[in-house]
Amino acid sequence: MNNFSYERLHTNLQYLKLNTIEDLLDNCLEIAARDSKTTMEVLDYLFEQEKKHRESAAMERRMKSAVFPVKKTLEEFDFEFQSSIDKKVIEDLATLRFAHNAENVVLLGPPGVGKSHLAIALGIEAVKAGISVYFTNTGNLIERLKIANREGILEKKLKGLMKFKVLIIDEMGYLPFDEEGAHCLFQLISRRYEKSSTIFTSNKSYGEWGEIFKDHVIAAAVLDRIVRQES
């Protein structure tokens, strides 16, 4: 390879943003010459490394965008300690069929049984599979939606949340909503209906959701949209 071709190759790799290939190229060419590697073997190796680097970087971006409060995995969950949770059901959810079918997941139970752990773990599985995820506490979500509503930008906020294929809303029912909060959340759930998946965790049974929303009509409408899509 003459100097002109060598310089042009590096320039083109920079222009095409094939940074991993550029970083590995010189060393790879030396090894290929020493070990008599074919051109196909060299190209296959270089592009495979570029792909792996990009996949890793994309997963890091999705993890950062998801804003999980902590990292919790399914492997870390103690199913023997929490015998009330059906491991087979969680393993089925981990296939992410619910996300591909735009179905919802509702994790109900008293405090301390691992609902948030499982929700985060399922979210991390989705991130690994290339699915966009966003985690939020219900109280914080409601306050942000209410502020957006008062500032006249609720539509923009809802569109922003719609870009995530899986939305995790944690701790539904720990605090009741006022009328404005219930209205905003209803709009969000209605927007995502049959389009995207939402994972809810709650310490309240479905029959108690009227107390959360302080409006049994809105609670019934919300549950109708959630349960129809429930996995």
Short mmCIF file of N, CA and C in Angstrom, two decimals, residues 54-226:
data_model
loop_
_atom_site.label_atom_id
_atom_site.label_comp_id
_atom_site.label_asym_id
_atom_site.label_seq_id
_atom_site.Cartn_x
_atom_site.Cartn_y
_atom_site.Cartn_z
N ARG A 54 -20.31 -0.19 18.24
CA ARG A 54 -21.51 0.65 18.07
C ARG A 54 -22.68 0.11 18.88
N GLU A 55 -22.81 -1.21 18.91
CA GLU A 55 -23.89 -1.81 19.72
C GLU A 55 -23.68 -1.49 21.20
N SER A 56 -22.45 -1.59 21.66
CA SER A 56 -22.15 -1.29 23.05
C SER A 56 -22.42 0.17 23.38
N ALA A 57 -22.02 1.07 22.48
CA ALA A 57 -22.24 2.50 22.69
C ALA A 57 -23.74 2.83 22.69
N ALA A 58 -24.48 2.18 21.79
CA ALA A 58 -25.93 2.41 21.72
C ALA A 58 -26.61 1.93 22.99
N MET A 59 -26.16 0.79 23.53
CA MET A 59 -26.76 0.29 24.76
C MET A 59 -26.46 1.24 25.92
N GLU A 60 -25.28 1.78 25.97
CA GLU A 60 -24.92 2.74 27.02
C GLU A 60 -25.81 3.97 26.94
N ARG A 61 -26.09 4.43 25.71
CA ARG A 61 -26.97 5.60 25.54
C ARG A 61 -28.38 5.27 26.01
N ARG A 62 -28.87 4.06 25.68
CA ARG A 62 -30.22 3.68 26.11
C ARG A 62 -30.30 3.55 27.63
N MET A 63 -29.25 3.01 28.25
CA MET A 63 -29.22 2.90 29.70
C MET A 63 -29.24 4.28 30.35
N LYS A 64 -28.47 5.19 29.81
CA LYS A 64 -28.43 6.55 30.35
C LYS A 64 -29.78 7.24 30.17
N SER A 65 -30.40 7.05 29.02
CA SER A 65 -31.69 7.66 28.73
C SER A 65 -32.79 7.10 29.62
N ALA A 66 -32.66 5.83 30.03
CA ALA A 66 -33.69 5.18 30.85
C ALA A 66 -33.75 5.74 32.27
N VAL A 67 -32.67 6.33 32.73
CA VAL A 67 -32.53 6.91 34.07
C VAL A 67 -33.03 5.98 35.19
N PHE A 68 -32.59 4.72 35.14
CA PHE A 68 -32.91 3.82 36.24
C PHE A 68 -32.29 4.35 37.53
N PRO A 69 -33.03 4.34 38.64
CA PRO A 69 -32.46 4.85 39.90
C PRO A 69 -31.34 3.97 40.43
N VAL A 70 -31.44 2.67 40.16
CA VAL A 70 -30.40 1.70 40.54
C VAL A 70 -30.39 0.63 39.46
N LYS A 71 -29.33 -0.16 39.44
CA LYS A 71 -29.27 -1.27 38.49
C LYS A 71 -29.69 -2.56 39.20
N LYS A 72 -30.77 -3.15 38.74
CA LYS A 72 -31.28 -4.40 39.29
C LYS A 72 -31.50 -5.38 38.15
N THR A 73 -31.03 -6.60 38.31
CA THR A 73 -31.17 -7.59 37.25
C THR A 73 -32.05 -8.75 37.71
N LEU A 74 -32.55 -9.51 36.75
CA LEU A 74 -33.35 -10.68 37.08
C LEU A 74 -32.51 -11.74 37.79
N GLU A 75 -31.23 -11.83 37.43
CA GLU A 75 -30.35 -12.80 38.05
C GLU A 75 -30.17 -12.53 39.55
N GLU A 76 -30.31 -11.27 39.94
CA GLU A 76 -30.13 -10.90 41.34
C GLU A 76 -31.40 -11.10 42.18
N PHE A 77 -32.52 -11.35 41.52
CA PHE A 77 -33.78 -11.45 42.26
C PHE A 77 -33.90 -12.82 42.93
N ASP A 78 -34.26 -12.81 44.21
CA ASP A 78 -34.37 -14.04 44.98
C ASP A 78 -35.81 -14.57 44.92
N PHE A 79 -36.07 -15.45 43.97
CA PHE A 79 -37.42 -15.99 43.81
C PHE A 79 -37.78 -16.94 44.95
N GLU A 80 -36.79 -17.55 45.57
CA GLU A 80 -37.07 -18.45 46.69
C GLU A 80 -37.55 -17.66 47.92
N PHE A 81 -36.97 -16.48 48.11
CA PHE A 81 -37.38 -15.64 49.24
C PHE A 81 -38.78 -15.07 49.00
N GLN A 82 -39.05 -14.68 47.74
CA GLN A 82 -40.36 -14.15 47.39
C GLN A 82 -41.16 -15.23 46.67
N SER A 83 -41.61 -16.21 47.42
CA SER A 83 -42.29 -17.36 46.83
C SER A 83 -43.65 -17.02 46.24
N SER A 84 -44.19 -15.84 46.58
CA SER A 84 -45.50 -15.45 46.03
C SER A 84 -45.40 -15.05 44.57
N ILE A 85 -44.19 -14.84 44.07
CA ILE A 85 -43.98 -14.42 42.68
C ILE A 85 -43.67 -15.64 41.83
N ASP A 86 -44.42 -15.79 40.76
CA ASP A 86 -44.26 -16.93 39.85
C ASP A 86 -43.07 -16.67 38.92
N LYS A 87 -42.01 -17.43 39.12
CA LYS A 87 -40.79 -17.23 38.32
C LYS A 87 -41.06 -17.43 36.84
N LYS A 88 -41.91 -18.39 36.49
CA LYS A 88 -42.20 -18.66 35.08
C LYS A 88 -42.87 -17.46 34.41
N VAL A 89 -43.74 -16.76 35.15
CA VAL A 89 -44.39 -15.57 34.59
C VAL A 89 -43.35 -14.50 34.29
N ILE A 90 -42.43 -14.29 35.23
CA ILE A 90 -41.39 -13.27 35.03
C ILE A 90 -40.47 -13.68 33.87
N GLU A 91 -40.14 -14.95 33.78
CA GLU A 91 -39.30 -15.41 32.67
C GLU A 91 -39.99 -15.20 31.33
N ASP A 92 -41.32 -15.38 31.32
CA ASP A 92 -42.07 -15.12 30.09
C ASP A 92 -42.04 -13.64 29.75
N LEU A 93 -42.18 -12.78 30.77
CA LEU A 93 -42.11 -11.34 30.53
C LEU A 93 -40.73 -10.94 30.01
N ALA A 94 -39.70 -11.65 30.47
CA ALA A 94 -38.33 -11.35 30.06
C ALA A 94 -38.07 -11.65 28.60
N THR A 95 -38.97 -12.39 27.95
CA THR A 95 -38.84 -12.59 26.50
C THR A 95 -39.16 -11.32 25.74
N LEU A 96 -39.82 -10.36 26.45
CA LEU A 96 -40.17 -9.04 25.90
C LEU A 96 -41.26 -9.11 24.84
N ARG A 97 -41.99 -10.21 24.83
CA ARG A 97 -43.11 -10.30 23.90
C ARG A 97 -44.12 -9.17 24.16
N PHE A 98 -44.28 -8.82 25.44
CA PHE A 98 -45.22 -7.76 25.80
C PHE A 98 -44.85 -6.43 25.14
N ALA A 99 -43.55 -6.16 25.06
CA ALA A 99 -43.09 -4.91 24.46
C ALA A 99 -43.33 -4.91 22.95
N HIS A 100 -43.06 -6.02 22.32
CA HIS A 100 -43.26 -6.12 20.87
C HIS A 100 -44.74 -6.07 20.50
N ASN A 101 -45.60 -6.50 21.44
CA ASN A 101 -47.05 -6.48 21.19
C ASN A 101 -47.73 -5.25 21.75
N ALA A 102 -46.95 -4.30 22.28
CA ALA A 102 -47.49 -3.07 22.88
C ALA A 102 -48.50 -3.39 23.99
N GLU A 103 -48.14 -4.37 24.83
CA GLU A 103 -48.97 -4.75 25.96
C GLU A 103 -48.40 -4.16 27.25
N ASN A 104 -49.25 -4.05 28.27
CA ASN A 104 -48.83 -3.50 29.54
C ASN A 104 -48.51 -4.61 30.54
N VAL A 105 -47.74 -4.24 31.57
CA VAL A 105 -47.43 -5.14 32.68
C VAL A 105 -47.77 -4.40 33.96
N VAL A 106 -48.52 -5.04 34.84
CA VAL A 106 -48.86 -4.45 36.13
C VAL A 106 -48.37 -5.37 37.23
N LEU A 107 -47.48 -4.85 38.07
CA LEU A 107 -46.92 -5.62 39.19
C LEU A 107 -47.56 -5.10 40.47
N LEU A 108 -48.46 -5.89 41.05
CA LEU A 108 -49.20 -5.50 42.25
C LEU A 108 -48.69 -6.27 43.46
N GLY A 109 -48.72 -5.62 44.62
CA GLY A 109 -48.34 -6.30 45.84
C GLY A 109 -47.95 -5.32 46.92
N PRO A 110 -47.85 -5.79 48.16
CA PRO A 110 -47.48 -4.91 49.27
C PRO A 110 -46.03 -4.46 49.15
N PRO A 111 -45.65 -3.42 49.90
CA PRO A 111 -44.26 -2.97 49.87
C PRO A 111 -43.29 -4.08 50.27
N GLY A 112 -42.13 -4.09 49.62
CA GLY A 112 -41.08 -5.00 50.01
C GLY A 112 -41.02 -6.33 49.30
N VAL A 113 -41.91 -6.55 48.32
CA VAL A 113 -41.89 -7.85 47.63
C VAL A 113 -41.03 -7.84 46.37
N GLY A 114 -40.48 -6.68 46.01
CA GLY A 114 -39.57 -6.63 44.86
C GLY A 114 -40.19 -6.14 43.56
N LYS A 115 -41.29 -5.42 43.64
CA LYS A 115 -41.95 -4.95 42.41
C LYS A 115 -41.04 -4.02 41.60
N SER A 116 -40.43 -3.07 42.29
CA SER A 116 -39.54 -2.12 41.59
C SER A 116 -38.32 -2.83 41.02
N HIS A 117 -37.78 -3.77 41.79
CA HIS A 117 -36.65 -4.56 41.31
C HIS A 117 -37.01 -5.25 40.00
N LEU A 118 -38.15 -5.91 39.96
CA LEU A 118 -38.55 -6.63 38.76
C LEU A 118 -38.82 -5.68 37.60
N ALA A 119 -39.44 -4.53 37.89
CA ALA A 119 -39.73 -3.56 36.83
C ALA A 119 -38.43 -3.05 36.21
N ILE A 120 -37.45 -2.72 37.05
CA ILE A 120 -36.16 -2.25 36.55
C ILE A 120 -35.45 -3.36 35.77
N ALA A 121 -35.50 -4.57 36.31
CA ALA A 121 -34.84 -5.70 35.64
C ALA A 121 -35.43 -5.95 34.26
N LEU A 122 -36.76 -5.88 34.15
CA LEU A 122 -37.39 -6.05 32.84
C LEU A 122 -37.00 -4.90 31.91
N GLY A 123 -36.89 -3.70 32.48
CA GLY A 123 -36.45 -2.56 31.69
C GLY A 123 -35.04 -2.74 31.16
N ILE A 124 -34.16 -3.28 31.98
CA ILE A 124 -32.78 -3.51 31.56
C ILE A 124 -32.73 -4.58 30.47
N GLU A 125 -33.57 -5.61 30.60
CA GLU A 125 -33.65 -6.63 29.54
C GLU A 125 -34.07 -5.98 28.22
N ALA A 126 -35.02 -5.05 28.30
CA ALA A 126 -35.48 -4.36 27.10
C ALA A 126 -34.37 -3.51 26.49
N VAL A 127 -33.61 -2.81 27.35
CA VAL A 127 -32.48 -2.00 26.87
C VAL A 127 -31.48 -2.88 26.14
N LYS A 128 -31.18 -4.04 26.72
CA LYS A 128 -30.23 -4.97 26.08
C LYS A 128 -30.72 -5.41 24.71
N ALA A 129 -32.03 -5.48 24.55
CA ALA A 129 -32.61 -5.93 23.29
C ALA A 129 -32.78 -4.80 22.28
N GLY A 130 -32.30 -3.61 22.62
CA GLY A 130 -32.38 -2.49 21.69
C GLY A 130 -33.65 -1.68 21.78
N ILE A 131 -34.41 -1.85 22.86
CA ILE A 131 -35.69 -1.16 23.04
C ILE A 131 -35.49 0.07 23.92
N SER A 132 -36.11 1.18 23.55
CA SER A 132 -36.00 2.41 24.34
C SER A 132 -36.89 2.32 25.57
N VAL A 133 -36.33 2.71 26.72
CA VAL A 133 -37.01 2.58 28.01
C VAL A 133 -36.86 3.88 28.80
N TYR A 134 -37.89 4.19 29.59
CA TYR A 134 -37.78 5.33 30.51
C TYR A 134 -38.43 4.96 31.83
N PHE A 135 -37.71 5.21 32.92
CA PHE A 135 -38.20 4.89 34.27
C PHE A 135 -38.57 6.18 34.98
N THR A 136 -39.71 6.18 35.67
CA THR A 136 -40.09 7.36 36.45
C THR A 136 -40.91 6.95 37.67
N ASN A 137 -40.73 7.69 38.73
CA ASN A 137 -41.58 7.55 39.91
C ASN A 137 -42.90 8.26 39.63
N THR A 138 -44.01 7.69 40.07
CA THR A 138 -45.32 8.25 39.76
C THR A 138 -45.46 9.69 40.25
N GLY A 139 -45.04 9.95 41.47
CA GLY A 139 -45.17 11.30 42.02
C GLY A 139 -44.43 12.33 41.19
N ASN A 140 -43.18 12.00 40.82
CA ASN A 140 -42.39 12.93 40.00
C ASN A 140 -43.02 13.11 38.62
N LEU A 141 -43.52 12.03 38.04
CA LEU A 141 -44.16 12.11 36.73
C LEU A 141 -45.37 13.03 36.77
N ILE A 142 -46.22 12.85 37.77
CA ILE A 142 -47.42 13.67 37.89
C ILE A 142 -47.06 15.14 38.03
N GLU A 143 -46.08 15.45 38.85
CA GLU A 143 -45.70 16.86 39.04
C GLU A 143 -45.17 17.46 37.75
N ARG A 144 -44.37 16.71 37.00
CA ARG A 144 -43.84 17.24 35.73
C ARG A 144 -44.96 17.45 34.71
N LEU A 145 -45.92 16.54 34.69
CA LEU A 145 -47.04 16.69 33.77
C LEU A 145 -47.90 17.89 34.14
N LYS A 146 -48.10 18.10 35.42
CA LYS A 146 -48.91 19.24 35.88
C LYS A 146 -48.23 20.56 35.54
N ILE A 147 -46.93 20.61 35.74
CA ILE A 147 -46.18 21.83 35.40
C ILE A 147 -46.28 22.10 33.90
N ALA A 148 -46.11 21.05 33.11
CA ALA A 148 -46.23 21.20 31.65
C ALA A 148 -47.62 21.67 31.26
N ASN A 149 -48.63 21.16 31.93
CA ASN A 149 -50.01 21.55 31.65
C ASN A 149 -50.22 23.03 31.93
N ARG A 150 -49.70 23.50 33.04
CA ARG A 150 -49.86 24.91 33.42
C ARG A 150 -49.07 25.84 32.51
N GLU A 151 -47.98 25.32 31.95
CA GLU A 151 -47.15 26.14 31.05
C GLU A 151 -47.59 26.02 29.60
N GLY A 152 -48.63 25.22 29.37
CA GLY A 152 -49.15 25.08 28.01
C GLY A 152 -48.31 24.20 27.11
N ILE A 153 -47.50 23.34 27.69
CA ILE A 153 -46.63 22.48 26.88
C ILE A 153 -46.88 20.99 27.21
N LEU A 154 -48.07 20.67 27.69
CA LEU A 154 -48.37 19.27 28.02
C LEU A 154 -48.28 18.39 26.78
N GLU A 155 -48.73 18.89 25.65
CA GLU A 155 -48.68 18.13 24.41
C GLU A 155 -47.24 17.76 24.07
N LYS A 156 -46.34 18.70 24.23
CA LYS A 156 -44.92 18.44 23.96
C LYS A 156 -44.36 17.40 24.92
N LYS A 157 -44.74 17.50 26.19
CA LYS A 157 -44.27 16.56 27.20
C LYS A 157 -44.78 15.15 26.90
N LEU A 158 -46.05 15.04 26.50
CA LEU A 158 -46.62 13.73 26.18
C LEU A 158 -45.93 13.12 24.97
N LYS A 159 -45.63 13.93 23.97
CA LYS A 159 -44.93 13.43 22.78
C LYS A 159 -43.54 12.93 23.15
N GLY A 160 -42.89 13.63 24.09
CA GLY A 160 -41.57 13.21 24.53
C GLY A 160 -41.60 11.84 25.20
N LEU A 161 -42.64 11.60 25.98
CA LEU A 161 -42.77 10.31 26.66
C LEU A 161 -43.22 9.21 25.70
N MET A 162 -43.86 9.58 24.61
CA MET A 162 -44.32 8.60 23.63
C MET A 162 -43.17 7.98 22.85
N LYS A 163 -42.02 8.60 22.84
CA LYS A 163 -40.90 8.07 22.04
C LYS A 163 -40.30 6.81 22.67
N PHE A 164 -40.64 6.55 23.94
CA PHE A 164 -40.12 5.36 24.61
C PHE A 164 -41.06 4.19 24.40
N LYS A 165 -40.51 3.09 23.92
CA LYS A 165 -41.35 1.91 23.65
C LYS A 165 -41.81 1.25 24.95
N VAL A 166 -41.00 1.37 26.00
CA VAL A 166 -41.40 0.87 27.31
C VAL A 166 -41.25 2.00 28.33
N LEU A 167 -42.35 2.33 28.99
CA LEU A 167 -42.35 3.34 30.04
C LEU A 167 -42.63 2.63 31.37
N ILE A 168 -41.78 2.85 32.36
CA ILE A 168 -41.98 2.24 33.68
C ILE A 168 -42.47 3.32 34.63
N ILE A 169 -43.67 3.13 35.18
CA ILE A 169 -44.25 4.07 36.15
C ILE A 169 -44.29 3.36 37.50
N ASP A 170 -43.40 3.76 38.37
CA ASP A 170 -43.20 3.08 39.65
C ASP A 170 -44.02 3.72 40.77
N GLU A 171 -44.50 2.89 41.68
CA GLU A 171 -45.17 3.32 42.91
C GLU A 171 -46.51 4.03 42.66
N MET A 172 -47.32 3.46 41.81
CA MET A 172 -48.70 3.94 41.65
C MET A 172 -49.46 3.66 42.94
N GLY A 173 -50.06 4.71 43.52
CA GLY A 173 -50.92 4.49 44.67
C GLY A 173 -50.30 4.84 46.00
N TYR A 174 -49.00 5.14 46.04
CA TYR A 174 -48.39 5.52 47.31
C TYR A 174 -48.91 6.89 47.75
N LEU A 175 -49.21 7.74 46.78
CA LEU A 175 -49.83 9.03 47.08
C LEU A 175 -50.99 9.24 46.10
N PRO A 176 -52.12 9.77 46.57
CA PRO A 176 -53.25 10.02 45.67
C PRO A 176 -52.97 11.23 44.78
N PHE A 177 -53.69 11.31 43.65
CA PHE A 177 -53.54 12.44 42.73
C PHE A 177 -54.65 13.46 42.98
N ASP A 178 -54.37 14.69 42.62
CA ASP A 178 -55.47 15.65 42.57
C ASP A 178 -56.11 15.56 41.19
N GLU A 179 -57.15 16.33 40.95
CA GLU A 179 -57.90 16.24 39.69
C GLU A 179 -57.03 16.52 38.48
N GLU A 180 -56.16 17.53 38.59
CA GLU A 180 -55.29 17.89 37.46
C GLU A 180 -54.31 16.76 37.17
N GLY A 181 -53.72 16.20 38.22
CA GLY A 181 -52.77 15.11 38.04
C GLY A 181 -53.41 13.90 37.41
N ALA A 182 -54.61 13.55 37.87
CA ALA A 182 -55.32 12.41 37.31
C ALA A 182 -55.63 12.63 35.83
N HIS A 183 -56.03 13.85 35.48
CA HIS A 183 -56.35 14.17 34.09
C HIS A 183 -55.11 14.05 33.20
N CYS A 184 -53.97 14.54 33.70
CA CYS A 184 -52.73 14.49 32.90
C CYS A 184 -52.28 13.04 32.70
N LEU A 185 -52.34 12.25 33.76
CA LEU A 185 -51.91 10.85 33.64
C LEU A 185 -52.84 10.07 32.71
N PHE A 186 -54.12 10.37 32.79
CA PHE A 186 -55.07 9.72 31.89
C PHE A 186 -54.73 10.00 30.43
N GLN A 187 -54.34 11.24 30.14
CA GLN A 187 -53.97 11.59 28.76
C GLN A 187 -52.74 10.80 28.31
N LEU A 188 -51.77 10.66 29.21
CA LEU A 188 -50.56 9.91 28.86
C LEU A 188 -50.90 8.46 28.57
N ILE A 189 -51.67 7.84 29.43
CA ILE A 189 -52.02 6.43 29.25
C ILE A 189 -52.86 6.24 28.00
N SER A 190 -53.74 7.18 27.72
CA SER A 190 -54.57 7.10 26.51
C SER A 190 -53.71 7.20 25.26
N ARG A 191 -52.70 8.07 25.30
CA ARG A 191 -51.80 8.22 24.14
C ARG A 191 -51.04 6.92 23.86
N ARG A 192 -50.62 6.25 24.92
CA ARG A 192 -49.81 5.06 24.75
C ARG A 192 -50.65 3.82 24.45
N TYR A 193 -51.95 3.94 24.60
CA TYR A 193 -52.85 2.80 24.42
C TYR A 193 -52.69 2.18 23.03
N GLU A 194 -52.36 0.89 23.00
CA GLU A 194 -52.19 0.09 21.79
C GLU A 194 -51.04 0.56 20.90
N LYS A 195 -50.18 1.43 21.44
CA LYS A 195 -49.02 1.90 20.67
C LYS A 195 -47.70 1.50 21.33
N SER A 196 -47.67 1.58 22.66
CA SER A 196 -46.44 1.30 23.39
C SER A 196 -46.78 0.58 24.70
N SER A 197 -45.76 0.06 25.35
CA SER A 197 -45.97 -0.69 26.59
C SER A 197 -45.64 0.17 27.81
N THR A 198 -46.38 -0.07 28.88
CA THR A 198 -46.11 0.59 30.15
C THR A 198 -46.08 -0.47 31.25
N ILE A 199 -45.07 -0.40 32.09
CA ILE A 199 -44.97 -1.26 33.26
C ILE A 199 -45.35 -0.43 34.48
N PHE A 200 -46.34 -0.89 35.22
CA PHE A 200 -46.77 -0.21 36.44
C PHE A 200 -46.40 -1.06 37.65
N THR A 201 -45.99 -0.41 38.74
CA THR A 201 -45.91 -1.10 40.02
C THR A 201 -46.85 -0.38 40.97
N SER A 202 -47.55 -1.13 41.79
CA SER A 202 -48.52 -0.52 42.71
C SER A 202 -48.73 -1.40 43.93
N ASN A 203 -48.95 -0.74 45.06
CA ASN A 203 -49.29 -1.46 46.29
C ASN A 203 -50.80 -1.52 46.51
N LYS A 204 -51.56 -1.07 45.50
CA LYS A 204 -53.01 -1.04 45.59
C LYS A 204 -53.62 -2.03 44.59
N SER A 205 -54.65 -2.72 45.03
CA SER A 205 -55.39 -3.59 44.11
C SER A 205 -56.16 -2.74 43.12
N TYR A 206 -56.61 -3.34 42.02
CA TYR A 206 -57.38 -2.60 41.03
C TYR A 206 -58.60 -1.93 41.65
N GLY A 207 -59.23 -2.60 42.60
CA GLY A 207 -60.44 -2.05 43.23
C GLY A 207 -60.17 -0.80 44.04
N GLU A 208 -58.91 -0.56 44.38
CA GLU A 208 -58.56 0.63 45.16
C GLU A 208 -58.06 1.78 44.30
N TRP A 209 -57.99 1.59 42.99
CA TRP A 209 -57.44 2.66 42.15
C TRP A 209 -58.35 3.88 42.09
N GLY A 210 -59.63 3.71 42.39
CA GLY A 210 -60.51 4.87 42.46
C GLY A 210 -60.06 5.83 43.53
N GLU A 211 -59.49 5.30 44.62
CA GLU A 211 -58.97 6.14 45.70
C GLU A 211 -57.71 6.89 45.24
N ILE A 212 -56.91 6.24 44.40
CA ILE A 212 -55.68 6.89 43.91
C ILE A 212 -56.04 8.11 43.07
N PHE A 213 -57.00 7.92 42.16
CA PHE A 213 -57.37 8.99 41.24
C PHE A 213 -58.41 9.94 41.83
N LYS A 214 -58.97 9.56 42.98
CA LYS A 214 -60.04 10.34 43.61
C LYS A 214 -61.21 10.54 42.66
N ASP A 215 -61.32 9.65 41.70
CA ASP A 215 -62.40 9.73 40.70
C ASP A 215 -62.56 8.33 40.12
N HIS A 216 -63.65 7.67 40.48
CA HIS A 216 -63.84 6.28 40.05
C HIS A 216 -64.06 6.17 38.54
N VAL A 217 -64.59 7.21 37.93
CA VAL A 217 -64.83 7.20 36.48
C VAL A 217 -63.49 7.21 35.73
N ILE A 218 -62.61 8.13 36.11
CA ILE A 218 -61.29 8.20 35.46
C ILE A 218 -60.50 6.94 35.75
N ALA A 219 -60.58 6.45 37.00
CA ALA A 219 -59.86 5.23 37.36
C ALA A 219 -60.32 4.06 36.49
N ALA A 220 -61.63 3.96 36.28
CA ALA A 220 -62.17 2.89 35.46
C ALA A 220 -61.70 3.01 34.02
N ALA A 221 -61.64 4.27 33.50
CA ALA A 221 -61.19 4.50 32.13
C ALA A 221 -59.71 4.15 31.98
N VAL A 222 -58.91 4.51 32.98
CA VAL A 222 -57.49 4.19 32.96
C VAL A 222 -57.28 2.67 32.98
N LEU A 223 -57.97 2.01 33.90
CA LEU A 223 -57.84 0.55 34.02
C LEU A 223 -58.30 -0.15 32.75
N ASP A 224 -59.31 0.39 32.12
CA ASP A 224 -59.80 -0.20 30.88
C ASP A 224 -58.70 -0.22 29.83
N ARG A 225 -57.94 0.87 29.74
CA ARG A 225 -56.87 0.97 28.75
C ARG A 225 -55.65 0.14 29.15
N ILE A 226 -55.42 0.02 30.45
CA ILE A 226 -54.28 -0.76 30.92
C ILE A 226 -54.54 -2.26 30.78
#
